[in-house]
Coordinates of C-alpha atoms in Angstrom, one line a residue:
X1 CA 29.2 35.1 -98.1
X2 CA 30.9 32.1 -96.0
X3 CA 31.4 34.3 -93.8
X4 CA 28.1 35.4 -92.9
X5 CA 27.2 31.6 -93.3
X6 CA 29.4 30.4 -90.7
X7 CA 28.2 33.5 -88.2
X8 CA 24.4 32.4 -89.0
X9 CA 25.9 28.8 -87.7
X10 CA 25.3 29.2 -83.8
X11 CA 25.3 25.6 -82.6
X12 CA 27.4 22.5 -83.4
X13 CA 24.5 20.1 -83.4
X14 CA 23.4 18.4 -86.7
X15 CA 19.7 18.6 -87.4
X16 CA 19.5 14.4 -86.3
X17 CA 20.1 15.9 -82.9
X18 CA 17.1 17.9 -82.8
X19 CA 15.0 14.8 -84.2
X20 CA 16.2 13.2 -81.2
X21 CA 15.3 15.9 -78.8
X22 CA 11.2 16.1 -79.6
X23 CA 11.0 12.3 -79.5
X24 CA 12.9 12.8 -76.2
X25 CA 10.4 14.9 -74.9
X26 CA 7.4 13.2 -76.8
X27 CA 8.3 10.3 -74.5
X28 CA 8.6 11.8 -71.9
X29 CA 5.6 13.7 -71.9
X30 CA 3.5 11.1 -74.1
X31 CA 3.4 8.7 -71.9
X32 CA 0.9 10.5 -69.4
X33 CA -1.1 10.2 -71.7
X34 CA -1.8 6.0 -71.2
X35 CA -4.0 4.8 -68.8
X36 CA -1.8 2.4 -66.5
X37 CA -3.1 -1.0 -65.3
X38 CA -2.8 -1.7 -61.4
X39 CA -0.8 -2.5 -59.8
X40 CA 1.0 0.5 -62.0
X41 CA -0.4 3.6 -60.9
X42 CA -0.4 7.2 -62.5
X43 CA 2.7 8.4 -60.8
X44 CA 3.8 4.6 -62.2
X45 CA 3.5 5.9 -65.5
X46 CA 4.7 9.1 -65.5
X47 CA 8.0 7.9 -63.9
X48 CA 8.1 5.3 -66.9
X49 CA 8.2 8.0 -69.1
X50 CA 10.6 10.2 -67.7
X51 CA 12.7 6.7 -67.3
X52 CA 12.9 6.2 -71.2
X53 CA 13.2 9.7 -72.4
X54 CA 16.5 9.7 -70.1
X55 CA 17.7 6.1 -71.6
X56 CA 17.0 7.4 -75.6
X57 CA 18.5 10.8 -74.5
X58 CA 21.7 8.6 -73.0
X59 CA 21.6 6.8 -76.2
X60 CA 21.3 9.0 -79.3
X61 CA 22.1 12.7 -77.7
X62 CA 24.3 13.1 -74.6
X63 CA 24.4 11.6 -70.8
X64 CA 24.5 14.8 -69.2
X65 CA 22.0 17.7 -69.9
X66 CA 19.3 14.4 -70.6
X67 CA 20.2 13.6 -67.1
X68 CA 19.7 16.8 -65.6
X69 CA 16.3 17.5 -67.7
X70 CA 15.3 14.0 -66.2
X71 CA 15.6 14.8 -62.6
X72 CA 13.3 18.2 -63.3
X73 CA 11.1 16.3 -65.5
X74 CA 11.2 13.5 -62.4
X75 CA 9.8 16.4 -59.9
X76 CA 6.8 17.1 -62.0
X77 CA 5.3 13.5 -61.7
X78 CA 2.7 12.8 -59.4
X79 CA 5.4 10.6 -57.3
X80 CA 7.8 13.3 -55.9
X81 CA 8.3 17.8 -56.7
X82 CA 11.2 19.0 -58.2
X83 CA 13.2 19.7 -55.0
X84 CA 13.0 16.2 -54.0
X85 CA 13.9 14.6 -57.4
X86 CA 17.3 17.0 -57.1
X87 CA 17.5 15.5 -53.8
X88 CA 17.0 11.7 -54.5
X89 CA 19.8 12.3 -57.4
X90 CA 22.5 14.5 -56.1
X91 CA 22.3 14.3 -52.0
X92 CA 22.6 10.4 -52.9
X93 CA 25.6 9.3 -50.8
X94 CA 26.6 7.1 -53.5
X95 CA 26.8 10.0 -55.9
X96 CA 28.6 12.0 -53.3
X97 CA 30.9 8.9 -52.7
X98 CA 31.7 9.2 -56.3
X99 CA 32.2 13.0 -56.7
X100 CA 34.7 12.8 -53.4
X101 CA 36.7 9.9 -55.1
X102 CA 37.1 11.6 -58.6
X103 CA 38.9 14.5 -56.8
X104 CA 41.0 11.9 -55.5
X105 CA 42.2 10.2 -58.8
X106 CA 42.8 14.5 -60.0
X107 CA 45.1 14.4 -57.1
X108 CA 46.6 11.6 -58.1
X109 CA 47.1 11.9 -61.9
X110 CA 48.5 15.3 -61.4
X111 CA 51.2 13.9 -58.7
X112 CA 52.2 12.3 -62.4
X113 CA 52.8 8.9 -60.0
X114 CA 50.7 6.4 -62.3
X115 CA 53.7 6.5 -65.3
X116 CA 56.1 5.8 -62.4
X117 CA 54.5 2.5 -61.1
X118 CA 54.3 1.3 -64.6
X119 CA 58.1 1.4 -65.5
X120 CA 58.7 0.2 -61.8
X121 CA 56.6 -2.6 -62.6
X122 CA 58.0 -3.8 -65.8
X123 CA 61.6 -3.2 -65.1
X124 CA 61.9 -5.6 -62.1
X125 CA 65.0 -7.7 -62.8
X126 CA 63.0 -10.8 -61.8
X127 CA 60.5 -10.4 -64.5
X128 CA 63.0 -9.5 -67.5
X129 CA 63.5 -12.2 -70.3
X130 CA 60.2 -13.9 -69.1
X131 CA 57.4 -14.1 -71.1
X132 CA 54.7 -15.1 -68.7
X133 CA 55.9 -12.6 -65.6
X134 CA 56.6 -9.9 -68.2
X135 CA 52.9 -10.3 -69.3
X136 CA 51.4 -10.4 -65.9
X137 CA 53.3 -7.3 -64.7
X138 CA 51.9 -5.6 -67.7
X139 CA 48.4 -6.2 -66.5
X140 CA 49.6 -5.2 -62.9
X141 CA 50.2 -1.9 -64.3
X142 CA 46.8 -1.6 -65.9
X143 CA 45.4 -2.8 -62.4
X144 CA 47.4 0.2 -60.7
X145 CA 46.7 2.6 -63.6
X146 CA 42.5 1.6 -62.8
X147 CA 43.2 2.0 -59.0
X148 CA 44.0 5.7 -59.6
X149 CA 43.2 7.3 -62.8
X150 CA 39.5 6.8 -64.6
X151 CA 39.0 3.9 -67.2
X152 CA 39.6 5.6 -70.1
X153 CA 42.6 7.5 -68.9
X154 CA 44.3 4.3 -67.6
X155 CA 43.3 2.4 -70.7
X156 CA 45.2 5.2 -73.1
X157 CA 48.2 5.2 -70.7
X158 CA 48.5 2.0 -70.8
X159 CA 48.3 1.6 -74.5
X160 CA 50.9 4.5 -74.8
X161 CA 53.4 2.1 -72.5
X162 CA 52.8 -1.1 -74.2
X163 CA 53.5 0.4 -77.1
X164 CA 56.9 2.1 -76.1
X165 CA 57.4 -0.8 -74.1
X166 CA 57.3 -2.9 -76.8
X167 CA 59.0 -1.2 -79.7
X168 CA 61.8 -0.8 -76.9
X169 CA 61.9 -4.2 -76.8
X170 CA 61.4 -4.8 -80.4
X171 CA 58.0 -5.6 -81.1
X172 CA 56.6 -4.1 -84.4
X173 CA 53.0 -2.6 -84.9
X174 CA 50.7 -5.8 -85.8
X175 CA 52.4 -8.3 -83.8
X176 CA 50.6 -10.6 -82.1
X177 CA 51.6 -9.7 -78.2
X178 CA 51.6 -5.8 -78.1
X179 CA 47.9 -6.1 -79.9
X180 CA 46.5 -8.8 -77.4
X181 CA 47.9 -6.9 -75.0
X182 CA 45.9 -3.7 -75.7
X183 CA 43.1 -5.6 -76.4
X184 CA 43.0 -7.6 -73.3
X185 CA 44.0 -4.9 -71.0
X186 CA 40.4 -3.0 -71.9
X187 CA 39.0 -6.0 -70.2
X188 CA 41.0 -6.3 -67.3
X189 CA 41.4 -2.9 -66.6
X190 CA 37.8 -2.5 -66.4
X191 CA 37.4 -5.3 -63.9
X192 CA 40.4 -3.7 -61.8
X193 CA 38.4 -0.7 -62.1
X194 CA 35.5 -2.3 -60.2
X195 CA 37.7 -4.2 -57.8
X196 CA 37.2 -1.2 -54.7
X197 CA 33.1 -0.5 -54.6
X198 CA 33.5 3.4 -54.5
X199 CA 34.6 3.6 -58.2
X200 CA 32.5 4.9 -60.7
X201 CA 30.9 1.6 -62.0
X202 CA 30.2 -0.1 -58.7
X203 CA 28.8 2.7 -57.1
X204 CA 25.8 2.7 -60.0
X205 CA 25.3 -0.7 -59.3
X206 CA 26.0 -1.2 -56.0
X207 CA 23.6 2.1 -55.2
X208 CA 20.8 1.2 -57.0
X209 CA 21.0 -2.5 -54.9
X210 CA 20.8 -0.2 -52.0
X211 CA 18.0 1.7 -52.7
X212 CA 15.7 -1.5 -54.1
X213 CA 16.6 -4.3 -51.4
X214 CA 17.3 -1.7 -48.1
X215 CA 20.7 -3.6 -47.6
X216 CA 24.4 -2.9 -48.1
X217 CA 26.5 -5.3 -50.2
X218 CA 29.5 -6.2 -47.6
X219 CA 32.1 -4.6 -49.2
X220 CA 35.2 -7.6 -47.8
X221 CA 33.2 -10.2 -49.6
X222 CA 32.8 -7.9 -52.6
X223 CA 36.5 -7.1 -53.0
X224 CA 37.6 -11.0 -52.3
X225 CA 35.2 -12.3 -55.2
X226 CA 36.5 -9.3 -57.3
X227 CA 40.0 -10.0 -56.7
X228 CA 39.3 -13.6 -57.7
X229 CA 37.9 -12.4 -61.1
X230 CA 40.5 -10.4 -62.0
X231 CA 42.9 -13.1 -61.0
X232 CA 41.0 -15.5 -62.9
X233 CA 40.7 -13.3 -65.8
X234 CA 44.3 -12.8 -65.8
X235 CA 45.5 -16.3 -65.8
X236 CA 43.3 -17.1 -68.8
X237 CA 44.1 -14.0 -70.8
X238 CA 48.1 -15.0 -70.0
X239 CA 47.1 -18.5 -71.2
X240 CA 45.2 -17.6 -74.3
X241 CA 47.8 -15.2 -75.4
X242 CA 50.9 -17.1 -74.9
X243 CA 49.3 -20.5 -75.8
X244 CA 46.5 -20.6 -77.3
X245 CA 47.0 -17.0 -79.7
X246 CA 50.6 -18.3 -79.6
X247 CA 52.1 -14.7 -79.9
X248 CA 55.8 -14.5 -80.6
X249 CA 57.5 -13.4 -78.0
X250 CA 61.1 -14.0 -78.6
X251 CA 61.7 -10.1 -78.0
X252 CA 61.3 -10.6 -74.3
X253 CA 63.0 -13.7 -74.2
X254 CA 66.1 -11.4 -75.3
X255 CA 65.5 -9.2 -72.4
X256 CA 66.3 -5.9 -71.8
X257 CA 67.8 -3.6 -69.3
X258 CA 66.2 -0.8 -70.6
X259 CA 62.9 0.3 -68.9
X260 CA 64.8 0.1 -65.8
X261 CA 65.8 3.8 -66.4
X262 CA 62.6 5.1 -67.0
X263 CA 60.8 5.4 -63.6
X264 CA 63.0 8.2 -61.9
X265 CA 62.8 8.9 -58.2
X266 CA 59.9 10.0 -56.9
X267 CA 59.3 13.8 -54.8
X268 CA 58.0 14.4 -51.4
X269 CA 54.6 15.2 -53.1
X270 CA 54.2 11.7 -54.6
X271 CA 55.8 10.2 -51.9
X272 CA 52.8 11.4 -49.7
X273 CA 50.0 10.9 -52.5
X274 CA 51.1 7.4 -52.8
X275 CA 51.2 6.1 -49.0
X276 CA 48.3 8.2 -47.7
X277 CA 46.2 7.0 -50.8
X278 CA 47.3 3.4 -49.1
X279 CA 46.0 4.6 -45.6
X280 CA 42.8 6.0 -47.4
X281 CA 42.1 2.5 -48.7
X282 CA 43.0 0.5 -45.5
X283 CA 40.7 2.9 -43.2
X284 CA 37.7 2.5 -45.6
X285 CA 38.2 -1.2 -45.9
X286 CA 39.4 -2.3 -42.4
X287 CA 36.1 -2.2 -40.6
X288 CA 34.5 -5.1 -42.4
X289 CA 37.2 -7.1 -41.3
X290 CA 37.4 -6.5 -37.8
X291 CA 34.5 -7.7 -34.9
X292 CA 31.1 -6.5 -34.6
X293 CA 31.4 -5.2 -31.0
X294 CA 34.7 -4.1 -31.6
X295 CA 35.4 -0.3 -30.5
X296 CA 37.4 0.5 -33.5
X297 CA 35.0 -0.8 -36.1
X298 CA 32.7 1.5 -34.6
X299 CA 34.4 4.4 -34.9
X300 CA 35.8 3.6 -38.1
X301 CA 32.2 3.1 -39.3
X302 CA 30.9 6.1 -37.6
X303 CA 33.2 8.5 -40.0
X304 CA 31.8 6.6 -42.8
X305 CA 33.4 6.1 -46.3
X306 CA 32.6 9.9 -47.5
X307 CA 34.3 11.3 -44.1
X308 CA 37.8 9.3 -45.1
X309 CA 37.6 10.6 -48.9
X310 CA 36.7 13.8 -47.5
X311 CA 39.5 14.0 -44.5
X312 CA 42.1 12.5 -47.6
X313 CA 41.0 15.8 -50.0
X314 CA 41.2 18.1 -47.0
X315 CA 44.5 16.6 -45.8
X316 CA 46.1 17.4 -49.3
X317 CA 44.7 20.5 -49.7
X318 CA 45.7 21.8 -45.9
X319 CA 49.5 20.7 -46.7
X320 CA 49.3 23.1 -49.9
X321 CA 52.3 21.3 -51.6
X322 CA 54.3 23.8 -54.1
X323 CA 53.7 21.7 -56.9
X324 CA 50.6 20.5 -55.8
X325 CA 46.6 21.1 -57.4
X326 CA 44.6 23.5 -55.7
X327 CA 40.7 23.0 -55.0
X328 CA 39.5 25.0 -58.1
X329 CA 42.2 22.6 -60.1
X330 CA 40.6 19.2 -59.2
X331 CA 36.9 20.4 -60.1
X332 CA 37.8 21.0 -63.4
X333 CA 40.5 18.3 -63.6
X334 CA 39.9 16.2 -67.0
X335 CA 40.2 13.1 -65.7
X336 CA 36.6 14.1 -62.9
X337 CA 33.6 12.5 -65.6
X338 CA 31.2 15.4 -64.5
X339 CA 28.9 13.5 -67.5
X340 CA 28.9 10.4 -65.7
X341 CA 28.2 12.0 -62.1
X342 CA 25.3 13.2 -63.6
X343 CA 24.5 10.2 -65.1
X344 CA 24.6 7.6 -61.6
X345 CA 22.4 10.5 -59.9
X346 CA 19.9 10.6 -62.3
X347 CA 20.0 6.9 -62.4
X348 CA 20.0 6.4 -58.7
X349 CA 16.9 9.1 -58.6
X350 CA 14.8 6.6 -61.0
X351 CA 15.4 4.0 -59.0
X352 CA 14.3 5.2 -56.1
X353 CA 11.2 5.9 -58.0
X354 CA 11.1 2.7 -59.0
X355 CA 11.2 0.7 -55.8
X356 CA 8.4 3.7 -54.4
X357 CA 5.0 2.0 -53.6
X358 CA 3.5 5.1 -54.8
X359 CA 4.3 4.0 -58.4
X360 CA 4.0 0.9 -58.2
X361 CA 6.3 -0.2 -60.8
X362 CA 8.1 -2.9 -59.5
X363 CA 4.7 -4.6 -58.5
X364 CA 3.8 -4.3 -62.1
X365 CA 7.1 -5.7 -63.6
X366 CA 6.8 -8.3 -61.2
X367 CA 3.0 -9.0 -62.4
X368 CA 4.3 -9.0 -66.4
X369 CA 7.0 -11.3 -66.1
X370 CA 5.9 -13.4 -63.9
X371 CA 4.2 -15.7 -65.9
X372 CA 7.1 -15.7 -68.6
X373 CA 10.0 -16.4 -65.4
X374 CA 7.9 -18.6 -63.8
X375 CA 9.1 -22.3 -63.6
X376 CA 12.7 -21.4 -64.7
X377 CA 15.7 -22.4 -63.2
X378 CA 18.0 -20.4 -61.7
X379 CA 20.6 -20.9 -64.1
X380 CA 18.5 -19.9 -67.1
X381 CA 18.0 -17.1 -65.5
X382 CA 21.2 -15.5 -64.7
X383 CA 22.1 -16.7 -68.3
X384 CA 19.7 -14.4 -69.7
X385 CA 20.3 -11.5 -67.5
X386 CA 24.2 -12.2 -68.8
X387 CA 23.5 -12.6 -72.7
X388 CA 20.7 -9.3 -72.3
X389 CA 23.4 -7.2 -70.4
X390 CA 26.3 -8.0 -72.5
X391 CA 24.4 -7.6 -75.8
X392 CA 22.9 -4.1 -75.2
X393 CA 26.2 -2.8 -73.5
X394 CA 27.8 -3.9 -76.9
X395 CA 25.1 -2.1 -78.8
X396 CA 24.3 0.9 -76.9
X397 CA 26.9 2.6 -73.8
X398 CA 28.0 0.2 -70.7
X399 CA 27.5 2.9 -68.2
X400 CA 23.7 3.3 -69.9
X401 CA 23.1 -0.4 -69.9
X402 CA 24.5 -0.4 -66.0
X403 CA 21.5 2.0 -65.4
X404 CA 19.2 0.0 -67.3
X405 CA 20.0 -3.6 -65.6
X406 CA 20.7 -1.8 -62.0
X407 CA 17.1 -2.1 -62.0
X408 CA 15.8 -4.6 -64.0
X409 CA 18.2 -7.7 -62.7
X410 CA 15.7 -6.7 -59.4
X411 CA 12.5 -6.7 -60.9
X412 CA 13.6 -9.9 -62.5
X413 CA 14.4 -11.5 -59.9
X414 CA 11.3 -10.8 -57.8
X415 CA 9.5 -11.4 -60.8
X416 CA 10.6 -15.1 -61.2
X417 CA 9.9 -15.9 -57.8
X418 CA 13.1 -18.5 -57.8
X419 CA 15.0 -18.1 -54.3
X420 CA 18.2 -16.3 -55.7
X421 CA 21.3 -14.9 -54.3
X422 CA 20.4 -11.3 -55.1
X423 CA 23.8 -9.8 -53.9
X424 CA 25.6 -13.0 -56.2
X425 CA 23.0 -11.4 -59.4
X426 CA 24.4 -7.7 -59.1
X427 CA 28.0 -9.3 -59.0
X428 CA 27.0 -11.7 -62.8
X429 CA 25.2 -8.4 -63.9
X430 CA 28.2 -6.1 -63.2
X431 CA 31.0 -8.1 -64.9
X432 CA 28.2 -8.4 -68.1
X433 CA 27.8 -5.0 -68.4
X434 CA 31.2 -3.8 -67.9
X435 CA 32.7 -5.4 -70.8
X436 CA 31.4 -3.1 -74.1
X437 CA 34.3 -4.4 -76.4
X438 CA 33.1 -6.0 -79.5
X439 CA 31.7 -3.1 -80.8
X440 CA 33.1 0.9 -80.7
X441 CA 29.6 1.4 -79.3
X442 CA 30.5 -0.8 -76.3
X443 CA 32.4 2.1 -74.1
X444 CA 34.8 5.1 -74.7
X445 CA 37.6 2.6 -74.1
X446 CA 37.0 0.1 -77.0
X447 CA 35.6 3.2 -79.5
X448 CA 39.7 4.6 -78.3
X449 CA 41.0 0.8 -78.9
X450 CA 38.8 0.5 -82.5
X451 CA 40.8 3.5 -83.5
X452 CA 44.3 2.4 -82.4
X453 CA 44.4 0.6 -86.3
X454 CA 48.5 0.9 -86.7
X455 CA 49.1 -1.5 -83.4
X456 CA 45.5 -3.4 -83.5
X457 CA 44.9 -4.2 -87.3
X458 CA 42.3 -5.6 -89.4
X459 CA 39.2 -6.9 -87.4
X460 CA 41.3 -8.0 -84.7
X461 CA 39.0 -6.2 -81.8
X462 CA 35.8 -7.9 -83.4
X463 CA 37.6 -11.4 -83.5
X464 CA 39.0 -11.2 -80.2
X465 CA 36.4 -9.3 -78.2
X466 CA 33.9 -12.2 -78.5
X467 CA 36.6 -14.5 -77.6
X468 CA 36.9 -12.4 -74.0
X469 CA 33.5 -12.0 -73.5
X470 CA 32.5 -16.1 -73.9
X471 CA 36.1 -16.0 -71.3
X472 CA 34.2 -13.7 -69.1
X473 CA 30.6 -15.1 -69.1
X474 CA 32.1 -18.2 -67.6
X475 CA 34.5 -16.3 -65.2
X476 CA 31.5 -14.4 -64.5
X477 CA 28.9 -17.2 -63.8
X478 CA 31.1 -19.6 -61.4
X479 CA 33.2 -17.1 -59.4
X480 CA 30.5 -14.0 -59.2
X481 CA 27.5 -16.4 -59.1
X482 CA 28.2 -19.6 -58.0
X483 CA 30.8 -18.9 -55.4
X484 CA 29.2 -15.6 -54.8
X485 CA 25.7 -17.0 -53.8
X486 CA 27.6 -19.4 -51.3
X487 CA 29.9 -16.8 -49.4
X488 CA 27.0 -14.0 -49.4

């Protein structure tokens, strides 16, 4: 009898899942049923309620087949047809920026040379018995780890190494350094993972301010104020720990010899994953530092950020190390977030829609919140685009909310009329929505940190998650806005 029950059992989902799916698709299809108010037009409307059904789809069901019904359900509005909505979303060079990178970070967790930079790090005679260099190298290896591998990945790495770091060195589960340390590295991880604009999380954001303002964010100034965060960030998390926290750190004041070990030598595979992955960044990066009328900026520019990622996978590929991953083997590589992908087209394909004068939307956001924005400073404002972001990336999915205030911190802005560093807003917005740790609904990282219970007890995350986030709305408003709106 359970037997024939468990063959009459064809799908996984719960019956909560299916609920979800009509008022998906009640939404999505119920909204061309209002009559819209100029300046929103019909085509205004319809893309409103493909736009919600994604974001309740993101929410309660999953981020990828929502996505992918989205950008059909996009192509039957009045505003674009189907083959154009697949355009918008995946022929997106941001998407394909993003696809071309995550192949990269396949080739370069399967080189297997992220665990080596990590012992390299921490067992540098210089650093050993010291409490404050022993702590920053540790978040220089979550900045490498977030350089090559995706957030989660690095995050649970990183873990794992503090962790045998720290029972190596004698720490016990509970204590107050290895915790904070696991804890803190969520949040500067994810800004490392931010700090070059082709990663996963910029390229949402940085996309969508593309597509709604018709300018590209320069990507020197971006990195330098990045760099300044996560600096930032680091010195105050070093502080908080060590002297405010006051975690016991006599273990490292005894010092050890016995990480130095650990790293190995590296092969002539990793040997040419790690230096050419250095050339890769320096090519991509060096024409925004060299003249305007200089030659080689121009030919730099003219092969264009995809052409480098590309020449980099191709380069690999054409070697055809013994030991290496084939083609077939980074495509379906478990570190490549096909789900997100999807996600930043779909995203990117809304707002397209959005900024469209055929739909009118923006015009109409504009028009409703005018009146509400209107006579408020600028620094009210960015403090509510900051508390909005950070609470509904806390409640909901970081990468969902990115897609959500992508958009909106434009609208707003235009809406209030105030004259506002809009490059400087995307920067506040970015480093709000990023950090989803207070809850397990936040990201995949703090759910993965929220079940780590043995080394991060108690309440621990809740208590000091919101500690780290008040850290980082003031990091956040003086480096990304302040000093952002005065360089850009």
């Amino acid at each position: 009898m359970s037997t024939l029950a468990n063959e009459r059992k064809f799908s996984n989902n719960k019956t909560t899942v299916y609920i979800h799916i009509v008022i998906m698709f009640l939404i999505m299809f119920g909204f061309r049923q209002i009559t819209p108010n100029p300046p929103l037009t019909t085509a205004g409307i319809q893309v409103l309620g493909v736009f919600f059904a994604m974001l309740y789809g993101w929410l309660t069901i999953d981020t990828l087949w929502p996505t992918l019904i989205g950008i059909v359900a996009l192509g039957l509005t009045e505003y674009i047809n189907v083959a154009g909505s697949f355009s918008s979303a995946m022929g997106n060079t941001t998407v394909i920026t993003l696809t071309l990178f995550c192949i990269i970070t396949a080739i370069l967790s399967h080189a297997g040379i992220a665990q080596w930079l990590a012992f390299k790090i921490v067992s540098i005679k210089a650093i050993s018995g010291k409490p404050i260099a022993t702590t920053v190298a540790m978040f220089g290896v979550i900045i490498v780890l977030d350089s090559m591998l995706s957030a989660t990945a690095s995050l649970m790495l990183f873990c794992t190494l503090i962790i045998e770091v720290s029972l190596l060195l004698g720490f016990k589960p509970g204590d107050k350094w290895p915790m904070l340390m696991m804890i803190s590295g969520h949040v500067v991880g994810t800004i490392a993972s931010g700090l070059l604009p082709f990663r996963y999380g910029p390229t949402l954001t940085l996309g969508t301010y593309s597509a709604l303002t018709g300018n590209t964010m320069n990507s020197g100034l971006y990195m330098m104020l990045h760099a300044l965060m996560l600096a930032a960030t680091i010195a105050c998390h070093v502080f908080f720990i060590l002297y405010i926290a006051k975690a016991d750190v006599t273990p490292i004041r005894q010092g050890s010899t016995v990480l130095a070990d650990k790293a190995g030598k590296l092969n002539t595979q990793q040997k040419y994953v790690v230096c050419s992955f250095a050339v890769l960044i320096v090519l991509i990066m060096l024409p925004d530092f060299l003249s305007a009328d200089s030659a080689a900026r121009a030919i730099l520019s003219k092969v264009t950020t995809n052409g480098w990622l590309a020449i980099y996978i191709a380069a690999y590929l054409a070697i055809n190390f013994k030991d290496g991953i084939g083609f077939k083997g980074m495509m379906t590589h478990e570190i490549i977030p096909w789900n997100g992908i999807y996600l930043v087209a779909g995203a990117l394909a809304v707002a397209n829609a959005f900024k469209a004068e055929s739909t009118g939307i923006t015009a109409w956001i504009a028009a409703t919140c005018g009146p509400f924005l209107a006579g408020k400073s600028v620094v009210v404002i960015i403090i509510m685009m900051m508390l909005m972001s950070s609470f509904m990336t806390n409640v909901a999915n970081n990468m969902a909310t990115a897609s959500i205030f992508s958009t909106l911190a434009y609208t707003l802005v235009i809406a209030s009329g105030a004259d506002i560093c809009m490059p400087a807003v995307y920067l506040v917005v970015m480093h709000c929505y990023s950090q989803g740790i207070v809850t397990p609904a936040g990201s995949a990282t703090a759910a993965y940190l929220f079940g780590e219970k043995k080394w991060i007890p108690g309440n621990a995350m809740v208590k000091y998650g919101i500690v780290y986030l008040l850290i980082n709305y003031i990091l956040a408003f003086f480096i990304a806005f302040v000093l952002g709106s005065i360089v850009f």
